[in-house]
Coordinates of C-alpha atoms in Angstrom, one line a residue:
Chain A
M1 CA -12.5 18.7 -65.9
V2 CA -11.4 21.8 -64.1
D3 CA -12.1 25.0 -66.0
Q4 CA -8.7 25.9 -67.2
Q5 CA -9.6 29.6 -67.7
T6 CA -10.2 30.3 -64.1
E7 CA -8.2 27.7 -62.3
E8 CA -5.2 25.7 -63.1
G9 CA -5.9 22.0 -63.2
S10 CA -4.0 19.4 -61.2
L11 CA -2.6 18.0 -64.5
A12 CA -0.9 21.3 -65.6
V13 CA 2.7 20.8 -66.6
D14 CA 5.7 22.7 -67.6
F15 CA 7.3 22.1 -71.0
C16 CA 10.3 24.0 -72.2
G17 CA 9.4 26.9 -69.9
I18 CA 5.7 27.0 -71.1
R19 CA 2.8 26.2 -68.8
L20 CA 0.4 23.7 -70.4
N21 CA -3.2 22.9 -69.2
N22 CA -2.3 19.2 -69.2
P23 CA 0.2 16.8 -70.8
L24 CA -2.0 16.2 -73.9
V25 CA -0.9 17.4 -77.3
L26 CA -3.1 17.2 -80.4
L27 CA -0.8 16.1 -83.2
S28 CA 0.2 17.9 -86.4
G29 CA -1.7 16.7 -89.4
C30 CA -4.7 15.5 -87.5
V31 CA -6.2 18.8 -86.4
G32 CA -5.8 21.2 -89.3
F33 CA -4.8 24.6 -88.1
G34 CA -6.2 24.3 -84.6
E35 CA -9.8 25.2 -84.9
E36 CA -11.2 22.2 -86.8
Y37 CA -12.1 20.0 -83.9
T38 CA -14.0 22.8 -82.1
R39 CA -16.7 21.9 -84.6
V40 CA -17.5 19.0 -82.4
E41 CA -19.9 19.8 -79.6
G42 CA -18.2 19.1 -76.2
F43 CA -14.7 19.5 -77.6
S44 CA -12.7 22.4 -76.3
N45 CA -9.1 23.5 -77.0
R46 CA -8.9 24.2 -73.3
D47 CA -9.0 20.4 -72.7
V48 CA -5.6 19.9 -74.1
G49 CA -2.2 21.2 -73.2
A50 CA -1.1 22.1 -76.8
I51 CA -2.1 21.8 -80.4
C52 CA 0.5 21.2 -83.0
L53 CA -0.6 22.9 -86.3
K54 CA -0.5 21.3 -89.7
G55 CA 2.9 20.9 -91.4
T56 CA 3.8 24.2 -93.1
T57 CA 6.2 24.8 -96.0
L58 CA 7.6 28.1 -97.4
E59 CA 5.2 28.0 -100.4
P60 CA 1.7 26.7 -100.7
R61 CA 1.4 23.0 -101.5
L62 CA -1.5 21.1 -103.0
G63 CA -0.5 17.8 -101.5
N64 CA -0.7 14.3 -102.9
P65 CA -3.1 12.8 -105.4
L66 CA -6.0 10.6 -104.1
H67 CA -6.4 8.4 -102.2
R68 CA -4.7 9.9 -99.2
V69 CA -6.1 7.8 -96.3
Y70 CA -6.8 4.1 -95.9
E71 CA -7.7 2.0 -92.9
T72 CA -5.5 -0.9 -92.0
P73 CA -5.6 -3.4 -89.1
A74 CA -5.6 -1.4 -85.9
G75 CA -4.5 1.7 -87.7
M76 CA -4.4 3.7 -90.9
L77 CA -2.1 4.8 -93.7
N78 CA -1.9 8.4 -94.7
A79 CA -0.1 10.3 -97.5
I80 CA -1.5 13.8 -97.4
G81 CA 1.7 15.3 -98.9
L82 CA 1.9 18.4 -96.7
Q83 CA -1.1 20.2 -98.2
N84 CA -0.8 23.7 -96.7
P85 CA -1.3 27.3 -97.8
G86 CA 2.4 28.3 -97.1
V87 CA 3.9 29.9 -94.1
D88 CA 3.0 33.5 -94.9
H89 CA -0.7 32.7 -95.2
V90 CA -0.5 30.7 -91.9
V91 CA 1.2 33.5 -90.0
R92 CA -0.8 36.4 -91.5
K93 CA -4.3 34.9 -91.9
I94 CA -4.6 31.9 -89.7
L95 CA -2.7 32.5 -86.5
P96 CA -4.6 35.8 -85.8
T97 CA -7.8 33.7 -85.7
L98 CA -6.6 31.4 -83.0
D99 CA -7.4 31.9 -79.4
F100 CA -4.1 31.6 -77.5
S101 CA -5.8 32.0 -74.2
E102 CA -7.4 28.5 -74.6
T103 CA -4.3 26.4 -75.2
R104 CA -0.8 26.5 -76.6
F105 CA -0.1 26.4 -80.3
F106 CA 3.0 24.8 -81.8
A107 CA 3.9 25.4 -85.4
N108 CA 5.1 22.4 -87.5
A109 CA 7.9 23.4 -89.9
C110 CA 8.7 21.4 -93.1
G111 CA 11.2 21.9 -95.9
A112 CA 12.7 20.2 -98.9
T113 CA 16.1 21.8 -98.1
V114 CA 17.8 23.1 -95.0
D115 CA 17.3 26.6 -96.3
E116 CA 13.6 26.1 -96.5
Y117 CA 13.4 24.9 -92.9
V118 CA 15.3 28.0 -91.9
D119 CA 13.0 30.3 -93.8
V120 CA 9.9 28.7 -92.4
V121 CA 11.2 28.7 -88.8
R122 CA 12.4 32.3 -89.1
R123 CA 8.8 33.3 -90.2
F124 CA 7.3 31.4 -87.2
D125 CA 9.9 32.9 -84.9
D126 CA 8.2 36.3 -85.6
S127 CA 4.7 35.0 -84.8
P128 CA 2.7 34.2 -81.6
V129 CA 3.3 30.4 -81.7
D130 CA 4.5 29.0 -78.5
A131 CA 7.0 26.5 -79.9
I132 CA 8.1 25.2 -83.3
E133 CA 8.2 21.5 -84.2
L134 CA 10.6 20.5 -86.9
N135 CA 9.1 17.8 -89.1
I136 CA 12.4 16.3 -90.2
S137 CA 10.7 13.4 -92.0
C138 CA 10.4 15.4 -95.2
P139 CA 12.3 14.2 -98.2
N140 CA 15.6 16.1 -98.8
V141 CA 15.5 17.1 -102.5
K142 CA 19.3 17.6 -102.5
A143 CA 19.9 14.1 -101.2
G144 CA 17.8 12.2 -103.7
G145 CA 14.6 12.5 -101.6
A146 CA 15.9 10.6 -98.6
A147 CA 14.1 11.9 -95.5
F148 CA 16.3 14.3 -93.4
G149 CA 15.1 12.5 -90.3
N150 CA 16.3 9.1 -91.3
D151 CA 19.9 10.2 -91.0
P152 CA 21.4 11.6 -87.8
E153 CA 23.8 13.9 -89.7
M154 CA 21.1 15.4 -91.9
S155 CA 18.7 15.7 -88.9
A156 CA 21.3 17.6 -86.9
R157 CA 22.0 20.0 -89.7
V158 CA 18.4 21.0 -89.9
V159 CA 18.2 21.5 -86.1
E160 CA 21.4 23.5 -86.0
A161 CA 20.4 25.8 -88.8
C162 CA 17.0 26.4 -87.3
R163 CA 18.4 26.9 -83.8
A164 CA 20.4 29.8 -85.2
V165 CA 17.2 31.7 -86.2
T166 CA 14.8 31.2 -83.3
S167 CA 14.7 31.5 -79.6
K168 CA 11.4 29.8 -79.4
P169 CA 11.4 26.2 -78.1
L170 CA 12.4 23.8 -80.9
I171 CA 10.8 20.3 -80.9
T172 CA 12.4 17.8 -83.2
K173 CA 10.0 15.1 -84.5
L174 CA 11.9 11.9 -84.7
S175 CA 11.3 9.3 -87.4
P176 CA 11.0 5.6 -86.5
N177 CA 12.3 4.7 -90.0
Q178 CA 16.0 4.7 -89.0
T179 CA 18.5 2.3 -87.5
D180 CA 19.4 4.2 -84.3
I181 CA 16.9 6.7 -83.1
A182 CA 18.9 7.3 -79.9
E183 CA 22.0 8.3 -81.8
N184 CA 19.8 10.7 -83.9
A185 CA 18.4 12.2 -80.7
R186 CA 21.9 12.7 -79.3
R187 CA 23.0 14.5 -82.4
C188 CA 19.9 16.7 -82.4
I189 CA 20.4 17.7 -78.7
D190 CA 24.0 18.7 -79.5
A191 CA 22.6 20.7 -82.4
G192 CA 20.3 22.6 -80.0
T193 CA 16.9 21.0 -79.9
D194 CA 14.9 21.8 -76.8
A195 CA 12.6 18.8 -77.0
F196 CA 11.6 15.7 -79.1
A197 CA 8.4 14.3 -80.5
A198 CA 8.6 10.6 -80.9
I199 CA 7.5 9.0 -83.1
N200 CA 6.4 10.1 -86.5
T201 CA 4.5 7.5 -88.6
L202 CA 6.1 4.2 -89.9
M203 CA 6.2 4.0 -93.7
G204 CA 3.8 1.4 -95.1
M205 CA 1.8 0.4 -98.2
A206 CA -1.6 -1.0 -99.0
V207 CA -2.4 -2.9 -102.2
D208 CA -5.6 -2.7 -104.3
V209 CA -5.7 -6.2 -105.7
A210 CA -8.4 -5.5 -108.4
A211 CA -6.4 -2.6 -109.8
R212 CA -3.0 -4.1 -109.1
K213 CA -1.9 -0.7 -107.7
P214 CA -1.1 0.8 -104.4
V215 CA -4.2 2.1 -102.7
L216 CA -2.6 5.4 -101.8
G217 CA -2.1 7.9 -104.6
N218 CA 1.4 8.5 -103.3
G219 CA 2.2 4.8 -103.4
Q220 CA 3.3 4.7 -99.8
G221 CA 2.2 6.4 -96.6
G222 CA 2.6 6.7 -92.9
L223 CA 1.1 4.1 -90.6
S224 CA -0.5 5.4 -87.4
G225 CA -2.9 4.2 -84.8
P226 CA -2.7 1.4 -82.1
A227 CA -0.8 -0.8 -84.5
I228 CA 2.3 1.2 -84.0
K229 CA 2.0 1.8 -80.2
P230 CA 4.5 -0.9 -79.1
V231 CA 7.0 0.5 -81.6
A232 CA 6.4 4.0 -80.4
L233 CA 6.8 3.0 -76.7
L234 CA 10.1 1.4 -77.4
K235 CA 11.4 4.4 -79.4
V236 CA 10.3 6.8 -76.7
H237 CA 12.1 4.7 -74.1
Q238 CA 15.2 4.6 -76.1
V239 CA 15.2 8.3 -76.7
Y240 CA 14.5 8.9 -73.0
Q241 CA 17.8 7.2 -72.2
V242 CA 19.6 9.9 -74.0
C243 CA 17.3 12.8 -72.9
Q244 CA 17.1 12.0 -69.2
Q245 CA 20.5 13.4 -68.1
R246 CA 20.2 16.4 -70.5
G247 CA 16.8 17.5 -69.2
I248 CA 15.2 17.3 -72.7
P249 CA 11.5 16.5 -72.6
I250 CA 9.8 14.1 -75.0
I251 CA 6.3 14.2 -76.5
G252 CA 5.4 10.5 -76.7
Q253 CA 3.1 9.6 -79.5
G254 CA 2.1 6.7 -81.7
G255 CA -1.2 4.9 -81.3
V256 CA -2.3 6.6 -78.0
S257 CA -6.0 6.0 -77.7
S258 CA -6.7 5.7 -74.0
G259 CA -5.7 7.0 -70.7
A260 CA -3.9 3.8 -70.0
D261 CA -1.9 4.3 -73.2
A262 CA -0.9 7.8 -72.0
V263 CA 0.3 6.5 -68.7
E264 CA 2.4 3.9 -70.4
F265 CA 4.1 6.5 -72.6
M266 CA 4.7 8.7 -69.6
L267 CA 6.3 5.8 -67.7
A268 CA 8.4 5.1 -70.7
G269 CA 9.7 8.7 -70.5
A270 CA 7.2 11.0 -72.3
A271 CA 6.7 14.3 -70.5
L272 CA 3.7 15.0 -72.8
V273 CA 1.5 12.6 -74.8
G274 CA 0.4 13.2 -78.3
V275 CA -3.0 12.2 -79.6
G276 CA -3.8 12.0 -83.3
T277 CA -5.4 9.1 -85.1
A278 CA -7.6 8.2 -82.0
L279 CA -9.4 11.5 -82.5
F280 CA -10.8 10.2 -85.8
Y281 CA -12.5 7.4 -84.0
D282 CA -13.5 9.4 -80.9
P283 CA -13.3 13.2 -81.2
L284 CA -13.8 13.6 -77.5
V285 CA -11.1 11.0 -76.5
C286 CA -8.9 13.6 -74.8
L287 CA -11.5 14.2 -72.1
A288 CA -11.4 10.5 -71.3
I289 CA -7.6 10.4 -71.4
A290 CA -7.3 13.5 -69.1
D291 CA -9.8 11.9 -66.7
H292 CA -7.8 8.7 -66.6
L293 CA -4.6 10.7 -65.9
E294 CA -6.2 12.5 -63.0
Q295 CA -7.5 9.2 -61.6
Y296 CA -4.0 7.7 -62.0
R297 CA -2.5 10.8 -60.3
L298 CA -4.8 10.3 -57.3
Q299 CA -4.3 6.6 -57.2
I300 CA -0.5 6.9 -56.9
S301 CA -0.8 10.1 -54.7
A302 CA 1.3 12.1 -57.1
E303 CA 1.4 15.9 -56.9
G304 CA 1.5 16.5 -60.6
A305 CA 1.5 14.8 -64.0
A306 CA 5.3 15.1 -64.2
D307 CA 5.8 12.8 -61.2
W308 CA 5.6 9.5 -63.0
V309 CA 7.5 10.4 -66.2
G310 CA 10.3 7.9 -66.9
K311 CA 9.5 5.9 -63.8
L312 CA 9.7 2.6 -65.6
G313 CA 11.7 0.0 -63.7
A314 CA 14.0 -2.6 -65.2
A315 CA 12.4 -5.7 -66.8
Chain B
M1 CA -10.1 35.8 -80.5
N2 CA -10.4 37.8 -83.7
A3 CA -12.4 35.6 -85.9
P4 CA -16.0 34.4 -85.8
Q5 CA -16.5 31.0 -84.1
S6 CA -19.7 30.1 -86.0
H7 CA -18.2 26.7 -86.8
R8 CA -17.9 25.7 -83.2
A9 CA -20.2 23.0 -81.8
T10 CA -21.9 22.5 -85.1
L11 CA -21.2 18.7 -85.1
L12 CA -22.9 16.5 -82.6
S13 CA -21.6 13.3 -81.2
E14 CA -24.7 11.2 -80.6
S15 CA -25.1 7.7 -79.2
A16 CA -27.9 6.5 -81.3
E17 CA -30.1 3.5 -80.6
L18 CA -30.3 1.3 -83.7
L19 CA -34.1 1.0 -84.4
S20 CA -34.0 -1.2 -87.4
Q21 CA -31.7 -2.7 -90.0
Q22 CA -33.1 -4.0 -93.2
A23 CA -31.2 -6.1 -95.8
F24 CA -31.8 -5.8 -99.5
A25 CA -30.4 -7.5 -102.5
G26 CA -26.9 -6.5 -103.7
D27 CA -25.5 -6.2 -100.1
Q28 CA -27.6 -3.1 -99.5
M29 CA -28.7 -2.2 -96.0
V30 CA -31.2 0.4 -94.7
M31 CA -30.5 1.4 -91.1
R32 CA -32.7 3.6 -88.9
L33 CA -31.3 5.2 -85.8
A34 CA -32.8 7.3 -83.0
A35 CA -30.7 10.5 -83.2
S36 CA -33.1 13.3 -82.4
R37 CA -30.5 16.1 -82.1
I38 CA -28.8 15.2 -85.5
A39 CA -32.3 14.8 -87.1
E40 CA -33.2 18.3 -85.8
R41 CA -30.3 20.0 -87.6
A42 CA -29.8 17.8 -90.7
L43 CA -30.1 19.2 -94.2
P44 CA -30.2 17.3 -97.5
G45 CA -26.7 16.5 -98.7
Q46 CA -25.2 16.2 -95.3
F47 CA -24.0 12.9 -93.8
V48 CA -23.2 11.3 -90.6
H49 CA -19.8 9.8 -89.7
V50 CA -20.6 6.3 -88.3
D51 CA -18.7 4.2 -85.9
C52 CA -18.9 0.7 -87.3
G53 CA -17.7 -0.8 -84.0
Q54 CA -14.4 -2.3 -82.8
P55 CA -11.9 -3.1 -84.2
M56 CA -12.4 -0.5 -87.0
M57 CA -10.4 2.6 -86.4
L58 CA -12.1 4.9 -88.9
R59 CA -15.7 5.9 -89.0
R60 CA -17.6 5.6 -92.3
P61 CA -19.3 8.6 -93.9
L62 CA -22.9 7.7 -94.8
S63 CA -25.4 10.1 -96.4
L64 CA -28.7 10.9 -94.7
M65 CA -31.6 9.4 -96.6
R66 CA -34.5 10.2 -94.5
V67 CA -34.9 12.3 -91.4
D68 CA -37.9 12.4 -89.1
Q69 CA -37.6 15.4 -86.8
K70 CA -40.8 14.6 -84.9
Q71 CA -40.0 11.1 -84.1
G72 CA -36.3 11.9 -83.9
W73 CA -34.8 9.3 -86.2
V74 CA -32.5 9.2 -89.2
E75 CA -32.3 6.6 -91.9
L76 CA -29.2 5.6 -93.9
L77 CA -28.6 3.5 -96.9
Y78 CA -25.3 1.8 -97.3
K79 CA -23.7 -1.1 -99.2
K80 CA -21.6 -3.8 -97.6
V81 CA -18.3 -3.2 -99.5
G82 CA -15.6 -3.5 -96.9
A83 CA -14.8 -4.7 -93.4
G84 CA -16.3 -1.6 -91.8
T85 CA -19.7 -1.7 -93.5
R86 CA -19.9 -5.5 -93.1
L87 CA -19.4 -5.0 -89.4
L88 CA -22.0 -2.3 -89.3
A89 CA -24.5 -4.6 -91.0
E90 CA -24.1 -7.0 -88.1
R91 CA -25.3 -4.5 -85.5
Q92 CA -28.7 -5.4 -84.0
P93 CA -31.7 -3.3 -83.1
G94 CA -31.3 -2.0 -79.5
E95 CA -27.6 -1.6 -79.9
T96 CA -26.0 1.8 -79.7
V97 CA -24.2 3.2 -82.7
S98 CA -22.0 6.4 -82.3
L99 CA -22.8 9.0 -84.9
L100 CA -21.0 12.3 -85.6
G101 CA -23.0 14.8 -87.5
P102 CA -24.6 16.3 -89.4
V103 CA -21.4 16.8 -91.4
G104 CA -20.8 18.9 -94.5
N105 CA -22.6 21.5 -96.5
S106 CA -25.9 20.9 -98.2
F107 CA -27.7 21.2 -101.5
Q108 CA -28.9 24.8 -102.0
L109 CA -32.2 25.5 -103.8
H110 CA -32.7 28.6 -105.8
E111 CA -36.2 30.1 -106.0
E112 CA -35.8 31.1 -109.7
L113 CA -34.7 27.6 -110.6
S114 CA -38.0 26.1 -109.8
R115 CA -37.6 22.7 -111.6
P116 CA -34.9 20.9 -109.6
L117 CA -33.8 17.6 -111.3
L118 CA -32.6 15.1 -108.7
L119 CA -30.4 12.3 -109.9
G120 CA -29.4 9.6 -107.5
G121 CA -27.4 6.5 -108.4
G122 CA -26.8 3.5 -106.1
V123 CA -25.8 4.6 -102.6
G124 CA -26.0 8.1 -104.0
M125 CA -29.8 7.9 -103.8
P126 CA -30.1 9.0 -100.1
P127 CA -29.5 12.7 -100.4
M128 CA -32.0 12.9 -103.3
L129 CA -34.7 11.2 -101.2
F130 CA -34.0 13.6 -98.3
M131 CA -34.2 16.5 -100.7
A132 CA -37.4 15.3 -102.3
S133 CA -39.0 14.9 -98.9
N134 CA -38.2 18.6 -98.2
L135 CA -39.3 19.7 -101.7
R136 CA -42.7 18.2 -101.4
R137 CA -43.4 20.8 -98.6
L138 CA -42.0 23.7 -100.5
K139 CA -44.4 25.7 -102.6
G140 CA -43.2 26.9 -106.0
F141 CA -40.9 24.0 -106.8
K142 CA -41.7 21.3 -109.3
P143 CA -39.1 18.6 -108.7
Q144 CA -38.3 15.7 -110.9
V145 CA -36.5 12.7 -109.4
L146 CA -34.6 10.0 -111.3
L147 CA -33.0 7.1 -109.5
A148 CA -30.7 4.4 -110.9
S149 CA -29.3 1.1 -109.6
E150 CA -27.4 -1.8 -111.1
V151 CA -28.5 -4.1 -108.3
P152 CA -32.2 -4.5 -107.4
F153 CA -33.5 -1.2 -105.8
P154 CA -33.6 -1.1 -102.0
F155 CA -37.4 -0.9 -102.2
T156 CA -40.0 -2.6 -104.3
P157 CA -40.6 -0.5 -107.5
E158 CA -44.2 0.0 -108.5
P159 CA -45.9 1.6 -111.5
S160 CA -46.3 5.3 -110.8
S161 CA -49.6 7.0 -110.6
I162 CA -48.0 10.3 -111.6
M163 CA -47.7 10.9 -115.3
I164 CA -44.6 12.8 -116.5
D165 CA -44.5 14.6 -119.8
G166 CA -41.5 13.7 -121.8
M167 CA -40.9 10.3 -120.3
P168 CA -40.9 7.2 -122.6
S169 CA -44.3 5.5 -121.9
S170 CA -42.6 2.2 -121.0
V171 CA -40.7 3.9 -118.2
I172 CA -43.3 3.7 -115.5
A173 CA -41.7 2.3 -112.4
T174 CA -41.1 4.5 -109.3
M175 CA -40.3 4.3 -105.7
P176 CA -43.7 4.0 -104.0
L177 CA -42.7 6.5 -101.2
L178 CA -42.0 9.2 -103.7
D179 CA -45.4 8.5 -105.3
D180 CA -47.0 8.8 -101.9
W181 CA -45.3 12.2 -101.5
G182 CA -46.6 13.3 -104.9
V183 CA -43.1 13.7 -106.2
P184 CA -42.7 12.6 -109.9
A185 CA -40.0 10.0 -110.2
R186 CA -38.7 7.3 -112.5
L187 CA -36.1 4.6 -112.3
A188 CA -33.2 3.6 -114.6
S189 CA -31.0 0.6 -114.8
N190 CA -28.9 -1.4 -117.3
Q191 CA -30.2 -4.6 -115.7
G192 CA -33.5 -4.8 -117.5
F193 CA -35.7 -4.3 -114.4
P194 CA -39.4 -4.1 -115.4
G195 CA -40.8 -0.6 -115.9
C196 CA -37.3 1.0 -115.6
F197 CA -35.5 2.9 -118.3
D198 CA -33.0 0.6 -119.9
G199 CA -29.8 2.6 -119.8
F200 CA -28.0 5.2 -117.9
I201 CA -29.8 7.7 -115.7
T202 CA -28.2 10.6 -117.6
D203 CA -29.6 9.2 -120.9
L204 CA -33.1 9.3 -119.3
A205 CA -32.5 12.7 -117.9
R206 CA -31.3 13.9 -121.4
Q207 CA -34.6 12.7 -123.0
W208 CA -36.6 14.5 -120.3
L209 CA -34.6 17.7 -120.6
A210 CA -34.9 17.6 -124.4
S211 CA -38.7 17.3 -124.1
L212 CA -39.0 20.5 -122.1
V213 CA -39.7 23.8 -123.9
A214 CA -36.8 26.2 -123.6
D215 CA -38.5 28.4 -121.0
E216 CA -39.1 25.5 -118.7
R217 CA -35.7 24.0 -119.3
S218 CA -34.1 27.3 -118.2
K219 CA -35.6 26.8 -114.7
V220 CA -33.9 23.4 -114.2
E221 CA -31.1 23.0 -111.8
I222 CA -29.5 19.5 -111.5
F223 CA -28.7 17.9 -108.2
A224 CA -26.8 14.6 -108.2
C225 CA -25.1 12.0 -106.1
G226 CA -23.7 8.7 -107.2
P227 CA -20.7 6.9 -108.5
T228 CA -18.0 9.0 -110.1
P229 CA -18.7 7.8 -113.7
M230 CA -22.3 8.9 -113.3
L231 CA -21.3 12.3 -111.8
R232 CA -18.9 12.9 -114.7
A233 CA -21.8 12.1 -117.1
V234 CA -24.0 14.5 -115.1
Q235 CA -21.4 17.2 -115.4
E236 CA -21.4 16.7 -119.2
L237 CA -25.2 16.7 -119.3
A238 CA -25.3 20.0 -117.4
A239 CA -22.8 21.5 -119.8
E240 CA -24.7 20.2 -122.8
F241 CA -27.9 22.0 -121.7
D242 CA -26.1 24.9 -120.1
L243 CA -27.7 24.2 -116.7
P244 CA -26.3 24.8 -113.3
S245 CA -25.6 21.7 -111.2
Q246 CA -24.6 20.7 -107.7
L247 CA -22.9 17.4 -107.2
S248 CA -22.2 15.5 -104.0
V249 CA -18.9 13.6 -104.2
E250 CA -17.2 11.1 -101.9
E251 CA -13.6 10.1 -101.1
Y252 CA -11.9 8.0 -98.5
M253 CA -12.3 9.9 -95.2
A254 CA -10.7 9.9 -91.8
C255 CA -11.7 12.7 -89.4
A256 CA -14.8 14.3 -91.1
V257 CA -14.1 17.6 -89.2
G258 CA -11.6 19.2 -91.6
G259 CA -8.6 18.2 -89.6
C260 CA -6.7 15.8 -91.7
A261 CA -7.1 16.8 -95.4
G262 CA -7.5 13.1 -96.2
C263 CA -10.7 13.4 -98.1
V264 CA -9.9 16.1 -100.6
V265 CA -11.0 16.4 -104.2
P266 CA -9.5 18.7 -106.9
I267 CA -11.8 21.8 -107.5
R268 CA -11.3 24.5 -110.0
D269 CA -10.3 27.7 -108.2
G270 CA -10.0 30.7 -110.6
D271 CA -7.3 29.7 -113.0
G272 CA -5.9 27.1 -110.7
V273 CA -6.8 24.1 -108.7
A274 CA -7.6 23.8 -105.0
M275 CA -7.8 20.6 -103.0
K276 CA -11.0 20.9 -101.2
R277 CA -12.1 18.8 -98.2
V278 CA -15.2 16.7 -99.0
C279 CA -16.1 16.7 -95.3
V280 CA -16.4 20.4 -94.5
D281 CA -15.9 22.2 -97.8
G282 CA -18.3 19.7 -99.5
P283 CA -19.6 17.1 -100.0
V284 CA -21.6 19.3 -102.4
F285 CA -19.7 21.3 -105.0
A286 CA -20.8 23.3 -108.0
G287 CA -20.7 20.7 -110.8
E288 CA -18.6 22.7 -113.2
Q289 CA -15.9 23.2 -110.6
I290 CA -15.2 19.6 -109.9
I291 CA -12.2 18.1 -111.7
F292 CA -12.9 14.4 -112.2

């Protein structure tokens, strides 16, 4: 790969007015607070366009009881429960340790109420993060625990309230666990979102037969990995139909584990491609994905990685 | 960049040639892999995150049992318990296995605690063997190893040539390799294996500790790895004799680099509780801090 520090690579892309090294984004919840994967020799934050930091709430959270992760066919379930040290700690203690010259860092804001989202976003607005992702899949405590993101009205309320307190790019992370993701996207655009991340995990369960209990301490968890890729592709494509005319970019995500997967998501309408679970199998997978994207770019004689976004013909 | 980056590039991704794979009773497997760079850096208590092969999505954390820096290999003991480890057991010599490691912190010896007591149960035996192999070269330490298994041991137990004060005379079986190293060791099981202590490893440890004079006993530090009920009993044993302990724990794991917070365990933190990651904060924790 091209040394991003001295020379902009051919895969560099614009996203909400920010220049990224390439279209790859490391996904929230998979990469801690941005420095964890640099433990692996050969891994560099420079090799990705952006890193989405772990979901952050107003107060510290211990997260869910054990077990929290479990492998399933072609994927895994997780129920971490937003373990995080709280937004003040993240802004004051963690962000100053990150090297913003290597890549872009996106915050991931969570809340149990609209007010909490607003407080967290306001705190991140006054910080060096490059963009703020709204994790609207959190349970709304004032609506009996139903996830904000599963309802267009509640999703839009979160976006609208957060829009009012930040000028940083807002990325709304859409849930696949709803009837009409496109309608939700439409409402969130009207409420002021700058971009989308699609999709969050699909809710699932695993059963421990011997114990006659769910395997996960939380009972249920989010399914990720290649198992959800076809679902994610469809959702990205559906959201793209809404975003296309409005110029709203999408971070396509859900089971991406190869360069070919990344190309598929981009053709379906993703401007950027998120990588998460695949890192657990191959920590250096982003190098291979970026190489593949570059090969694809040369193969189709494209000038940049934005050229084939949404270029999916009719069936 | 304002913070030290000492954590960077500490984990190696190594394509290791599978040198041998030996099957033992009770679905136990001992696997040796050529992984010279990991071998060079590995410390007792650390593990490797092993790619079991397609179609498994998640690697499996397996403790390092033996490490030969000169010949550049590492040896792992694992049990076929699920789809991943069953798949791993099918891998043949000559094949390549992807390893990530060495992961985690390690057991820490203290000079003044010169009588380390090493307790390994089941697939928790590996870090104790790794530690014993290092201890035999360290002057000033007088280690005592106890191993336990409820399936036949993944080696052929033999009567030990090393006498140990305070051990019941009928408890004579050891792991021959430890005898070769000159490390005193005994075996425990509830299965009535000949020469082994008939009962739990912690009961044998209790007898041995009780036999020591107070001055000697005050030099003991307990190191243990094994199933949770055993570790809980070790925690109680350490409290009973007011001894420090270091325990290696396990939990379902995804990334092994500290990224996902999937493998956490509750750890006492001042007056409160912290959920610590087994992969990078552990797997070794001070015994009294672990909340089982």
